[in-house]
Short mmCIF file of C-alpha atoms in Angstrom, two decimals:
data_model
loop_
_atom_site.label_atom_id
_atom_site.label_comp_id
_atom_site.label_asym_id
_atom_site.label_seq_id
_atom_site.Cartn_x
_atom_site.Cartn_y
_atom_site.Cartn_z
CA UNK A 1 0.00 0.00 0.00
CA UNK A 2 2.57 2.48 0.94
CA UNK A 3 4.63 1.54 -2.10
CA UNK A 4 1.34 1.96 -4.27
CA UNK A 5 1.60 5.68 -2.64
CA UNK A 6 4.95 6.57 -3.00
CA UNK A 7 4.98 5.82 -6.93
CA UNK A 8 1.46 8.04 -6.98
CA UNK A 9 3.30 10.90 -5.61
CA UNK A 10 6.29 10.51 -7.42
CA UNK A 11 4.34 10.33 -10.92
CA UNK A 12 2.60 13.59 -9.64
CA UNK A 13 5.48 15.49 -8.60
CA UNK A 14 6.71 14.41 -12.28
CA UNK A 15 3.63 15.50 -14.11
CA UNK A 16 3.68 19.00 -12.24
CA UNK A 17 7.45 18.91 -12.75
CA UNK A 18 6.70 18.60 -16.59
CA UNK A 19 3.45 21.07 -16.54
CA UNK A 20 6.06 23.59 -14.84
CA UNK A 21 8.44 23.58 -17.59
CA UNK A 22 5.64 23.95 -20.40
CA UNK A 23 4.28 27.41 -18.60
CA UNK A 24 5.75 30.01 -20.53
CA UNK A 25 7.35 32.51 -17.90
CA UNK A 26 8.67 35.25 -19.99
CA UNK A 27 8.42 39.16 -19.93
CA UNK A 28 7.52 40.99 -23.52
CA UNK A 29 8.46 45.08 -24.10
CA UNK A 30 8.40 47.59 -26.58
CA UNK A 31 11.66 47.71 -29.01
CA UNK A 32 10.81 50.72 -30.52
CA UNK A 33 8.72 51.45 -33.69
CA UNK A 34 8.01 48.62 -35.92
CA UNK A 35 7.16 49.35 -39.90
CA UNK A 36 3.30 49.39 -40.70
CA UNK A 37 2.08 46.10 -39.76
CA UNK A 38 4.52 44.97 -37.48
CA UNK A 39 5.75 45.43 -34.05
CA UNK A 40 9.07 45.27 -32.73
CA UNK A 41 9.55 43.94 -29.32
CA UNK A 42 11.84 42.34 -26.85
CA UNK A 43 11.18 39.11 -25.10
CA UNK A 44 13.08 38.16 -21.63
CA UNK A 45 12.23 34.23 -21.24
CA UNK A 46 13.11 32.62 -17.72
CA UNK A 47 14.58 29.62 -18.05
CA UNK A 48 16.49 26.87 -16.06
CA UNK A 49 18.98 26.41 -19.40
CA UNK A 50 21.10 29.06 -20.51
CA UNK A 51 20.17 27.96 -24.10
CA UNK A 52 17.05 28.08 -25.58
CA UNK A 53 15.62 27.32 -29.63
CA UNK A 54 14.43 30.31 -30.94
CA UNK A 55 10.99 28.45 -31.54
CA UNK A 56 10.35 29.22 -27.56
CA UNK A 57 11.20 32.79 -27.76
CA UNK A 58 9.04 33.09 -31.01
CA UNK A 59 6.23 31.92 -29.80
CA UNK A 60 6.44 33.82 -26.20
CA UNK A 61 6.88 36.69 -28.45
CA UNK A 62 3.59 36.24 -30.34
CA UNK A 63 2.08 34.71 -27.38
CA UNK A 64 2.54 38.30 -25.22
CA UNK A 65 1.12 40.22 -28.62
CA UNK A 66 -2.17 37.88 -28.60
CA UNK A 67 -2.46 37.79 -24.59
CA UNK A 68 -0.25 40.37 -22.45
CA UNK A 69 0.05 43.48 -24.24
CA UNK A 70 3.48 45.59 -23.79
CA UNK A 71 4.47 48.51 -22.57
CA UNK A 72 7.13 50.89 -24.30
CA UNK A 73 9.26 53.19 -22.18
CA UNK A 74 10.34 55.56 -24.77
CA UNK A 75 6.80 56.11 -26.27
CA UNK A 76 4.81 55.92 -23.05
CA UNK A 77 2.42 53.90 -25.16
CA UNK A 78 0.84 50.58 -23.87
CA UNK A 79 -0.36 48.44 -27.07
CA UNK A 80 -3.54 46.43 -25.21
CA UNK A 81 -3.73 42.12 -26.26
CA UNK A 82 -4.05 42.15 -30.09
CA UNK A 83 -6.90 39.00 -28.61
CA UNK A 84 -8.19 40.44 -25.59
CA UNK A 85 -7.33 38.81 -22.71
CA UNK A 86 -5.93 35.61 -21.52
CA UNK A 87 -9.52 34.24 -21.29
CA UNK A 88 -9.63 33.93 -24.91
CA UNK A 89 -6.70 31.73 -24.87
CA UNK A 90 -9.03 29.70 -22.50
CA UNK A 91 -12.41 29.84 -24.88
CA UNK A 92 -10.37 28.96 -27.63
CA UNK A 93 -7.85 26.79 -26.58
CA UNK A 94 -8.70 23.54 -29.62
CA UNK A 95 -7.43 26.36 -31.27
CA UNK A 96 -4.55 27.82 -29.29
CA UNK A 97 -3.39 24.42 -28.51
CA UNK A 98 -2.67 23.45 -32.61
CA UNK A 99 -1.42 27.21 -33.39
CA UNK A 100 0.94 27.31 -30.70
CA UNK A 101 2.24 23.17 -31.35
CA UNK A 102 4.88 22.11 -32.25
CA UNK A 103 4.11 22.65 -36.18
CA UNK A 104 2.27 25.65 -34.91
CA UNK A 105 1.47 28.29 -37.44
CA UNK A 106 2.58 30.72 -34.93
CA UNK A 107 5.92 30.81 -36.78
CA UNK A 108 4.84 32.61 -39.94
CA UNK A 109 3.75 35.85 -37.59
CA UNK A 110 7.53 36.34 -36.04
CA UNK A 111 11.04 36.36 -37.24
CA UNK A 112 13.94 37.43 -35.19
CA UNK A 113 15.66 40.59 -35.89
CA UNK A 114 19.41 39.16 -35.33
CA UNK A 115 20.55 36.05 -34.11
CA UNK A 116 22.17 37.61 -31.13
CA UNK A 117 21.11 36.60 -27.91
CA UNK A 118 21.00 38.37 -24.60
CA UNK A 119 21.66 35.77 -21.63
CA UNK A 120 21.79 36.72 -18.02
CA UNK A 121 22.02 34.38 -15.01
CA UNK A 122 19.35 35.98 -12.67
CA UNK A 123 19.76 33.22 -10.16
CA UNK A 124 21.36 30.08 -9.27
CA UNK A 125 19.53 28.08 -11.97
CA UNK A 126 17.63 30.72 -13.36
CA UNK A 127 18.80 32.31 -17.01
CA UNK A 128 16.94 34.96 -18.46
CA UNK A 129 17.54 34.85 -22.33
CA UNK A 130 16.42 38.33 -24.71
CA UNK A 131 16.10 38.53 -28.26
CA UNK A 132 14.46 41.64 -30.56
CA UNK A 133 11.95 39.80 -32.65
CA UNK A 134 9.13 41.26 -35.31
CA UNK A 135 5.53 40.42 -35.15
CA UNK A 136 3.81 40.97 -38.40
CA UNK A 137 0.50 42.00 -36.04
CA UNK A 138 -1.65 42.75 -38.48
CA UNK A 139 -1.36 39.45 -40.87
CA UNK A 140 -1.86 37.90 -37.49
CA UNK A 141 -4.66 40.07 -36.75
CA UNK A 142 -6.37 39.31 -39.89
CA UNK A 143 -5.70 35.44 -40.17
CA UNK A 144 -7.58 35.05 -36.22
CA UNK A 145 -10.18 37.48 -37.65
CA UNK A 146 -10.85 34.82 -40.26
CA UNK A 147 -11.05 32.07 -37.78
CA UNK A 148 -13.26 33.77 -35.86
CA UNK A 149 -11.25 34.65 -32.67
CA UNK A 150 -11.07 38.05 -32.87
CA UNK A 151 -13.90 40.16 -33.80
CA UNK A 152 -13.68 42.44 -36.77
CA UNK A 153 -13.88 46.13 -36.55
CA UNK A 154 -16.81 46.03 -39.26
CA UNK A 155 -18.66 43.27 -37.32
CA UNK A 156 -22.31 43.28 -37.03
CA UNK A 157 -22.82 46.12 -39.61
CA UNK B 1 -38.14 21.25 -51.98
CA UNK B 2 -40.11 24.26 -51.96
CA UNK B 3 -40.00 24.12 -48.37
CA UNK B 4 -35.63 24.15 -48.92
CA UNK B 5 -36.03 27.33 -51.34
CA UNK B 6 -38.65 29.39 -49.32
CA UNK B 7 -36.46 28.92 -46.01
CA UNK B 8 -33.16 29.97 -48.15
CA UNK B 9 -34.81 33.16 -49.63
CA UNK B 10 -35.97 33.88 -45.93
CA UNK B 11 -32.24 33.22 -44.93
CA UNK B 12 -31.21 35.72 -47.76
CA UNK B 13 -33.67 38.03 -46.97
CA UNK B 14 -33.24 38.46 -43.35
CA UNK B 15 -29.48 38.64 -43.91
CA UNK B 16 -29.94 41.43 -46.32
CA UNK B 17 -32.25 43.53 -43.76
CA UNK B 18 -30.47 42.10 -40.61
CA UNK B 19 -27.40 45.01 -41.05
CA UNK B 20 -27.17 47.73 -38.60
CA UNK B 21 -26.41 50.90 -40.30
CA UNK B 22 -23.14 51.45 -40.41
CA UNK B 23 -21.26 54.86 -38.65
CA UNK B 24 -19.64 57.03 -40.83
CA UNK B 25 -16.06 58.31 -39.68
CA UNK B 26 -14.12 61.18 -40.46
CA UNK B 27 -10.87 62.62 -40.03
CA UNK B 28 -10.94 66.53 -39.20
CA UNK B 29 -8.18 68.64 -38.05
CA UNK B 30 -9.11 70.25 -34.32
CA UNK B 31 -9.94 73.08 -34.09
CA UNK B 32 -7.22 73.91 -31.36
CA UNK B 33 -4.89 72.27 -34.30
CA UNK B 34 -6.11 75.41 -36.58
CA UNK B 35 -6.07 77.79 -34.63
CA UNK B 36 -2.13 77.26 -33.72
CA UNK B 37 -1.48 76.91 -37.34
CA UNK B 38 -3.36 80.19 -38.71
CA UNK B 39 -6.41 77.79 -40.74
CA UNK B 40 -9.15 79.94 -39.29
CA UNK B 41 -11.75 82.03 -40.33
CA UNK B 42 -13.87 84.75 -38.75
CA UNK B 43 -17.39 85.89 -39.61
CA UNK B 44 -19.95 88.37 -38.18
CA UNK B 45 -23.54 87.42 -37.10
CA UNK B 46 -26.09 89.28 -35.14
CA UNK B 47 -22.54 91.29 -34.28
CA UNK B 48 -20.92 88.78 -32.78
CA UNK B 49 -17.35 87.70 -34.37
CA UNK B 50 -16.79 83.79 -34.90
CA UNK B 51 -14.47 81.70 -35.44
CA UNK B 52 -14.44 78.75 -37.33
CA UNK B 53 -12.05 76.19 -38.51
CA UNK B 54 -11.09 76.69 -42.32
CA UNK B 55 -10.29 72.95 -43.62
CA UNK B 56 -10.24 74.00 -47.20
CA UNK B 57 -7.29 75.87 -46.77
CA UNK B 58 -5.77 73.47 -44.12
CA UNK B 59 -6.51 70.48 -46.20
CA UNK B 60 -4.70 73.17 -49.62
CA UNK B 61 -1.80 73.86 -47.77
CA UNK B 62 -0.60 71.81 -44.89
CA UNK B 63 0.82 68.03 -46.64
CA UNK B 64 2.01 66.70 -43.17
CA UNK B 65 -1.98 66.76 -42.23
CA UNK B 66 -3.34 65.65 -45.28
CA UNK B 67 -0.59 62.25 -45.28
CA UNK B 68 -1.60 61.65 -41.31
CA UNK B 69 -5.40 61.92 -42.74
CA UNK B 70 -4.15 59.66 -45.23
CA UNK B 71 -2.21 57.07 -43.33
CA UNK B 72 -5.11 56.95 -40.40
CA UNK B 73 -7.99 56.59 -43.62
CA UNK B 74 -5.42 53.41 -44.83
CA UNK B 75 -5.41 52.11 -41.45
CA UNK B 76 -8.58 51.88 -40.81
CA UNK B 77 -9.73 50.76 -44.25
CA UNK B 78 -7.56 47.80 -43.53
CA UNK B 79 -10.04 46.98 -40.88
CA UNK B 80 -13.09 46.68 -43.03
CA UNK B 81 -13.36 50.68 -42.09
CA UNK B 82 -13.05 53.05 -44.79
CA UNK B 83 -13.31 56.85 -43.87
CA UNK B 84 -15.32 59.53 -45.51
CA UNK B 85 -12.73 61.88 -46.59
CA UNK B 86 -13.14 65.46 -45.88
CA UNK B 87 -11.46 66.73 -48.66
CA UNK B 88 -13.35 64.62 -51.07
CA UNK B 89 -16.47 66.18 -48.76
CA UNK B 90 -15.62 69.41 -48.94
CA UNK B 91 -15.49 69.34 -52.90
CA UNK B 92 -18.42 67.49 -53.61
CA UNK B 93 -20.76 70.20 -51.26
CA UNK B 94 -19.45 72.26 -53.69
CA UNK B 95 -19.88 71.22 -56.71
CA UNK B 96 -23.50 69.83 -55.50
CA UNK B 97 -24.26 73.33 -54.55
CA UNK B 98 -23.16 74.65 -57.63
CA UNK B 99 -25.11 71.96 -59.97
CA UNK B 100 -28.05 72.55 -58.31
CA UNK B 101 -28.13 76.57 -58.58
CA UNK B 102 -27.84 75.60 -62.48
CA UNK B 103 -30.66 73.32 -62.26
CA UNK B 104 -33.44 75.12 -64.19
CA UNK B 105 -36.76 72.42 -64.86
CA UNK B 106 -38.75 72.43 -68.31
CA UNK B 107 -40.98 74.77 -66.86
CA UNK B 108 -38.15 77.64 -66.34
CA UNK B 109 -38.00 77.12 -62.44
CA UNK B 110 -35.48 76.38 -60.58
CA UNK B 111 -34.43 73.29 -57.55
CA UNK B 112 -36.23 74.69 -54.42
CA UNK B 113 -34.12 74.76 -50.99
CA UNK B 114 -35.27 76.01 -47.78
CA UNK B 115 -32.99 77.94 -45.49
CA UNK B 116 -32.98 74.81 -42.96
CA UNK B 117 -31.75 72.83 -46.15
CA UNK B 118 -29.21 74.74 -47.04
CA UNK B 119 -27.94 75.15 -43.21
CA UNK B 120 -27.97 71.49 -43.45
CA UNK B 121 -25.65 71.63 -46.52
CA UNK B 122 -21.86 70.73 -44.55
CA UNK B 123 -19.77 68.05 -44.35
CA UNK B 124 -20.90 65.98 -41.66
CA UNK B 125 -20.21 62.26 -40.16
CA UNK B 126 -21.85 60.44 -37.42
CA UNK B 127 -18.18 59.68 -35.56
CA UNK B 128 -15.58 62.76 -35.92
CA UNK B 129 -12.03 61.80 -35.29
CA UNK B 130 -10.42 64.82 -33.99
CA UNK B 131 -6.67 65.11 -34.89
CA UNK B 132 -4.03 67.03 -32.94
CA UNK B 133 -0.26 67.28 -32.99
CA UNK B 134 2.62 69.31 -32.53
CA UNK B 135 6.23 69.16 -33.22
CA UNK B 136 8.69 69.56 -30.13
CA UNK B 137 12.18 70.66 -30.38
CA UNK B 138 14.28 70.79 -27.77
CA UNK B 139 18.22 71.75 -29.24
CA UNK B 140 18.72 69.46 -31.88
CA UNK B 141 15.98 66.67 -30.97
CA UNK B 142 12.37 66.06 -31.81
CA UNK B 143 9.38 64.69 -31.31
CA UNK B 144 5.87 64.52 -31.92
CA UNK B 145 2.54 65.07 -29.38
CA UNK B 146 0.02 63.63 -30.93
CA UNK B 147 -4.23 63.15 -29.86
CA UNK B 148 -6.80 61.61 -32.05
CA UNK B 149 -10.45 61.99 -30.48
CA UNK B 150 -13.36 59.86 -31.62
CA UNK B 151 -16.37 62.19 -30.88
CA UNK B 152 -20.48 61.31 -31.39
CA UNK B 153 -21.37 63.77 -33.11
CA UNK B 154 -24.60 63.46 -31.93
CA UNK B 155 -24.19 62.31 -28.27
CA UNK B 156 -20.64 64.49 -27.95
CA UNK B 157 -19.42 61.66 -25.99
CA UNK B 158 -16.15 60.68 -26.54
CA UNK B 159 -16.03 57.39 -27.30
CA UNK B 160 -12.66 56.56 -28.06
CA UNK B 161 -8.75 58.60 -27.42
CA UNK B 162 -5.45 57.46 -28.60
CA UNK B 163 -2.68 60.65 -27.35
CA UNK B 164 0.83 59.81 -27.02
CA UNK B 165 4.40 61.19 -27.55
CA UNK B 166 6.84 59.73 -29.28
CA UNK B 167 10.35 58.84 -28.60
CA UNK B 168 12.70 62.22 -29.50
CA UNK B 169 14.96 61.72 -32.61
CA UNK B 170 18.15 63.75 -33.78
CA UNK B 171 17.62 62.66 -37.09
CA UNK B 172 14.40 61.56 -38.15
CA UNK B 173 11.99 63.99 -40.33
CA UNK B 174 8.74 65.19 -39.31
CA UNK B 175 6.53 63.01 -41.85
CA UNK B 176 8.55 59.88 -40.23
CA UNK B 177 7.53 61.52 -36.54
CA UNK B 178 4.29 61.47 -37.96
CA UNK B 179 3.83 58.12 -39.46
CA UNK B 180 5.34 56.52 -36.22
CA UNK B 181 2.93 58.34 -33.76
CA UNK B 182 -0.11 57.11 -35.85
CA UNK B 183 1.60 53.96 -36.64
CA UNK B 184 1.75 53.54 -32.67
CA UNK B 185 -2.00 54.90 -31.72
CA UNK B 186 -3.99 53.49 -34.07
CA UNK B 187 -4.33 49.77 -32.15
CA UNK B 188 -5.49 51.43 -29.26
CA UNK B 189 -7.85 53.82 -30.53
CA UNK B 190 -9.66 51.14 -32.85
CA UNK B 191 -9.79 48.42 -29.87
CA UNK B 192 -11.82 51.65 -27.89
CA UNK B 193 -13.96 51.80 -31.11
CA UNK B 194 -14.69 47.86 -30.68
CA UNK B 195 -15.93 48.58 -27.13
CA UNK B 196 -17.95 51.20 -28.66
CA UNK B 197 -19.24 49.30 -31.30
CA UNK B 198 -19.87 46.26 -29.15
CA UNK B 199 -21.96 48.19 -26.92
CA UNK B 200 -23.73 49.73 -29.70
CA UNK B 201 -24.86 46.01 -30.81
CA UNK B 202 -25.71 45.08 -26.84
CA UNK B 203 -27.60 47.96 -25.51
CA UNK B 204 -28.86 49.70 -28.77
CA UNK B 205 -28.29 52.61 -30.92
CA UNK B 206 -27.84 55.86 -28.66
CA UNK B 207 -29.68 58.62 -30.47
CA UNK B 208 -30.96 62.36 -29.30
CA UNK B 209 -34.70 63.28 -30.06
CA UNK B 210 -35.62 66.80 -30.17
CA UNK B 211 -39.31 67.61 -29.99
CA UNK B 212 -40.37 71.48 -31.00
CA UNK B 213 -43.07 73.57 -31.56
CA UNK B 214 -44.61 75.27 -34.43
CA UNK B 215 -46.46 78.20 -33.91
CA UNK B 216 -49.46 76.88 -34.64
CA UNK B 217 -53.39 78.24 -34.83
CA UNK B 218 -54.97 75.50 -32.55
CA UNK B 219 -52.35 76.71 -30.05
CA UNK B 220 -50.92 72.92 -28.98
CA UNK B 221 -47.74 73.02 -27.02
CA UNK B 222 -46.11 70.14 -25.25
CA UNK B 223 -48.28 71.64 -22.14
CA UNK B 224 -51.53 70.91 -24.33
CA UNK B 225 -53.30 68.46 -21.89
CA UNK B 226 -55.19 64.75 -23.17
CA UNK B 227 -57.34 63.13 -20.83
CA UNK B 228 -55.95 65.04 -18.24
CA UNK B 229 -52.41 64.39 -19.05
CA UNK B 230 -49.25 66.67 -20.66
CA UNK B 231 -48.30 65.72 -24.42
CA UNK B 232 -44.54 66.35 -22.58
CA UNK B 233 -45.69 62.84 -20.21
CA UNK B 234 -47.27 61.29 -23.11
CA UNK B 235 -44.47 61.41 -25.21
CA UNK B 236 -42.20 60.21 -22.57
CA UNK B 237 -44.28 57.26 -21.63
CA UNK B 238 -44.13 56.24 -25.28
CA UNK B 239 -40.39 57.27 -25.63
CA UNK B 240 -40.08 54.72 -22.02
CA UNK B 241 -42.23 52.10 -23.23
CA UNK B 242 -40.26 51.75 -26.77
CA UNK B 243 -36.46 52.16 -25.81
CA UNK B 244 -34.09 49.29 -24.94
CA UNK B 245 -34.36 48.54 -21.46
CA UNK B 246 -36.30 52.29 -20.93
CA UNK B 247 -33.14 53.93 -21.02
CA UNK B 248 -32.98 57.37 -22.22
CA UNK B 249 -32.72 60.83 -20.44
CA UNK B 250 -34.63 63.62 -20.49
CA UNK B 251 -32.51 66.76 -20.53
CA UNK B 252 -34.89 69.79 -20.99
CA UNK B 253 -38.45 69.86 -20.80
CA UNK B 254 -40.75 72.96 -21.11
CA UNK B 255 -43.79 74.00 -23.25
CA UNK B 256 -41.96 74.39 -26.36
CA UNK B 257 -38.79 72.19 -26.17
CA UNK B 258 -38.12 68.92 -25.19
CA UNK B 259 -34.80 67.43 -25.34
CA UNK B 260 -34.23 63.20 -25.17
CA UNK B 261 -30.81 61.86 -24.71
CA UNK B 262 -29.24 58.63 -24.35
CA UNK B 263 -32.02 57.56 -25.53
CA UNK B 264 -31.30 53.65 -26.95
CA UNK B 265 -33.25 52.67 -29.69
CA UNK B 266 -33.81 48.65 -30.38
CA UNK B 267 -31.43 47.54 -34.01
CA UNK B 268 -34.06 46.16 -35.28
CA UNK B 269 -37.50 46.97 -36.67
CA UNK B 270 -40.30 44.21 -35.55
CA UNK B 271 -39.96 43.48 -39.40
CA UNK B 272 -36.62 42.86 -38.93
CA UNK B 273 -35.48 45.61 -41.04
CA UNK B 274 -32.87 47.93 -39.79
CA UNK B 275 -33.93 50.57 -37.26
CA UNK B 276 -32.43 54.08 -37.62
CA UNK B 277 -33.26 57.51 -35.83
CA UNK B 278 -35.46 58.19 -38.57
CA UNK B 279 -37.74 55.50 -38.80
CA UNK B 280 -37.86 54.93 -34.34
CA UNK B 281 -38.93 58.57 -34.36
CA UNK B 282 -41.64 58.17 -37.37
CA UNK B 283 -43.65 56.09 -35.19
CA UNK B 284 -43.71 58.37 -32.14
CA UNK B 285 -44.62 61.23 -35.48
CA UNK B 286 -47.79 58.23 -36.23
CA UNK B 287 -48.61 57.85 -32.36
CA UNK B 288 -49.05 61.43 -32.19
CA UNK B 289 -51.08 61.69 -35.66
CA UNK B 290 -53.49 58.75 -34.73
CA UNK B 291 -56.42 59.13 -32.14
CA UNK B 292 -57.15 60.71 -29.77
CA UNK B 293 -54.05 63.07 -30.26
CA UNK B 294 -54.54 63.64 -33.95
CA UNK B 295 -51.43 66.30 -34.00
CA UNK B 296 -49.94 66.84 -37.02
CA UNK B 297 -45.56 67.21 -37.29
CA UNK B 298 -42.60 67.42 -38.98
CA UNK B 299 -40.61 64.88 -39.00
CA UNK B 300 -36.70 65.95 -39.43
CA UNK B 301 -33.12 64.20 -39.07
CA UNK B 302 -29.94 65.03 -38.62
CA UNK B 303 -27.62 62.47 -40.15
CA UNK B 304 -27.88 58.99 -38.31
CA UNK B 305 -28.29 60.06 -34.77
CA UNK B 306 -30.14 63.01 -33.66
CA UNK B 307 -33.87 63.32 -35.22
CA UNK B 308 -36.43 66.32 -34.74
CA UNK B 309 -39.71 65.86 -34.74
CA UNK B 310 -42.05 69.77 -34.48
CA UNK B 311 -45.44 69.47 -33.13
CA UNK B 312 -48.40 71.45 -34.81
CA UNK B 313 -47.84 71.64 -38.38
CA UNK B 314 -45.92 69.74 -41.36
#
């Protein structure tokens, strides 16, 4: 019986273990003024490796667009969740689940400005890695508009 | 099979009626933006001097404003949005107004315009998106303040604000200043024009219904009592009993005016057509006409929001 338990809570602290590392934990800020269409942004991922595939920091970066919003310093601007809120993420996740995958179409919204990576060891096993990276927000805008995600300006008229 | 083709055409059909109008926007300069830039014009009436924004010759001479109306009108059309342009406007009042003084009939006479009409005769949308901005220097940097104001025109609530300024530069140029700041405002200010719209769709059109009074022989003014009861209560009751949820506002009431705002009108007709100002206030025009009130009025609107209906006479 108490073996029986003590591989139950060992699977569990693996699962959470595993759940842990799939939360995205990332910060997302203005880089300045992207060309019409696009926005240019930085994204700070926290991570327990001090490498990490530039898929992850692509799709935090479109991720933040869609969910968090950002903030830019120099502009005092705040650009609000190209999707609303996080809850859409929720009401839509079928969706959300296949775009952000592994073969995710996330990756035609988002290319990386340079290669160049900025890695700094916050704490003992904690990294956080920064990249500039462009999100072509309006294809993006357009493309959930025809799924049906977002509403359209023009809606209802 | 008939039954297939009868339900389609009904499909079709109430699609096709099922639309709510849709707001017209336009771009105009502030008038705070004119006045700082010299576009302004004075007049005299009744001795007192106005003034008035001059967009002809802002719109002739200022190219920085015309490519931020330009760039904010692409914008926005990209969002299934197009804006009425106000140049465009501007020139078509005038040629309209000049056709039409050439208009002479078979029988020598000419197109007949009341004063009202011609009053009536400007360039007008039902959402105005004031535009503001102003360069900064300071020693060799600048930067751009920038406002854009999306105004009811017939509520004057301001329903949606993007303002902002942007990062200085040593070397950028003052259309790139530009482009940036509207570039970086736009999101913002068409998300607030969602919220807007969404409401709009929720809770109803909000309109403004004037009700005024002819001069009239039989002498009814919104005091005039039925059954014991003011035509001012009367109409309210049916303004209550027809709005969305009873919301609307009366503002000012006396015996010749009577002023309803906020007043949320339903989207639809109960034939499913589209309801408009117009068409919400023509049946308070028939409730009034019919029995026992039998009053005769005038039926007038003022673009898509704001419609003003005068007791006693037509």
């Amino acid at each position: 019986m108490n073996k029986r338990l003590l591989i139950v809570t060992f699977f569990a602290f693996l699962l959470s273990a595993l759940h842990a590392d799939n939360v995205m934990d990332y910060e997302i800020v203005a880089a300045g003024s992207g060309t019409q269409g696009n926005y240019l942004v930085n994204v700070y991922v926290y991570s327990k490796k001090a490498k990490l595939s530039p898929e992850e920091l692509k799709k935090c970066a479109v991720h933040g667009v869609l969910f968090k919003g950002f903030t830019s310093k120099e502009n005092r601007v705040s650009q609000k969740p190209l999707a609303g809120n996080a809850l859409t993420e929720q009401q839509h996740s079928d969706f959300f689940n296949l775009f952000f995958g592994d073969n995710g179409t996330y990756k035609n919204y988002v290319s990386m400005t340079s290669s160049a990576y900025e890695v700094i060891k916050v704490q003992k096993k904690t990294y956080r890695i920064g990249a500039t990276l462009s999100v072509a927000k309006e294809q993006l805008r357009k493309d959930l508009e025809a799924a049906g995600i977002i509403k359209k300006l023009s809606t209802g008229f | 099979m008939k039954k297939i083709i009868l339900c389609a055409l009904l499909l079709i059909g109430s699609n096709a009626w099922g639309q709510i109008k849709k707001p017209t926007l336009m771009v105009v300069p502030a008038d705070a933006w004119c006045a700082n830039n010299g576009y302004m014009m004075s007049y005299e009436a009744l001795g007192v001097q106005t003034d008035v924004p001059d967009y002809k010759q802002a719109l002739q001479n200022d190219i920085d404003l015309l490519n931020v109306i330009s760039k904010i009108g692409e914008l926005m059309q990209e969002r299934g949005f197009p804006l009425k342009d106000l140049a465009s406007t501007i020139r078509s009042i005038e040629q309209s107004s000049a056709e039409n003084e050439m208009l002479v009939g078979s029988s020598g006479l000419g197109i007949v315009e009341t004063p009202y009409e011609k009053l009536l005769n400007r360039a007008k949308s039902d959402i105005i998106i004031e535009l503001v901005y102003k360069i900064n220097t300071e020693g060799p940097k600048r930067s751009v303040t920038y406002s854009m104001r999306g105004i009811d025109a017939y509520t004057n609530k301001q329903i949606a604000a993007a303002t902002g300024t942007g990062a200085p530069s040593f070397s950028a140029e003052i259309p790139v200043l530009l482009e940036e700041a509207v570039l970086n405002n736009i999101d913002n200010f068409s998300s607030q024009l969602q919220s807007y719209f969404d409401d709009l769709q929720t809770n109803g059109r909000e309109v403004a219904i004037e009700v005024l009074v002819f001069d009239n022989v039989e002498g009814t003014n919104l005091e005039s009592e039925f059954d014991g009861e003011m035509l001012t209560d009367i109409i309210e009751k049916w303004v209550n009993d027809n709005t969305v949820e009873h919301r609307y506002s009366l503002t000012d009431a006396t015996e010749n005016k009577m002023l309803l705002e906020q007043v949320r009108i339903p989207l639809y007709r109960t034939n499913g057509m589209a309801m408009d100002t117009r068409a919400f206030t023509n049946e308070l025009r028939k409730f009034l006409k019919a029995a026992p009130y039998n009053i005769e009025c005038k039926l007038l609107t003022k673009g898509l929001g704001k419609a003003v209906i005068v007791i006693g006479n037509k």
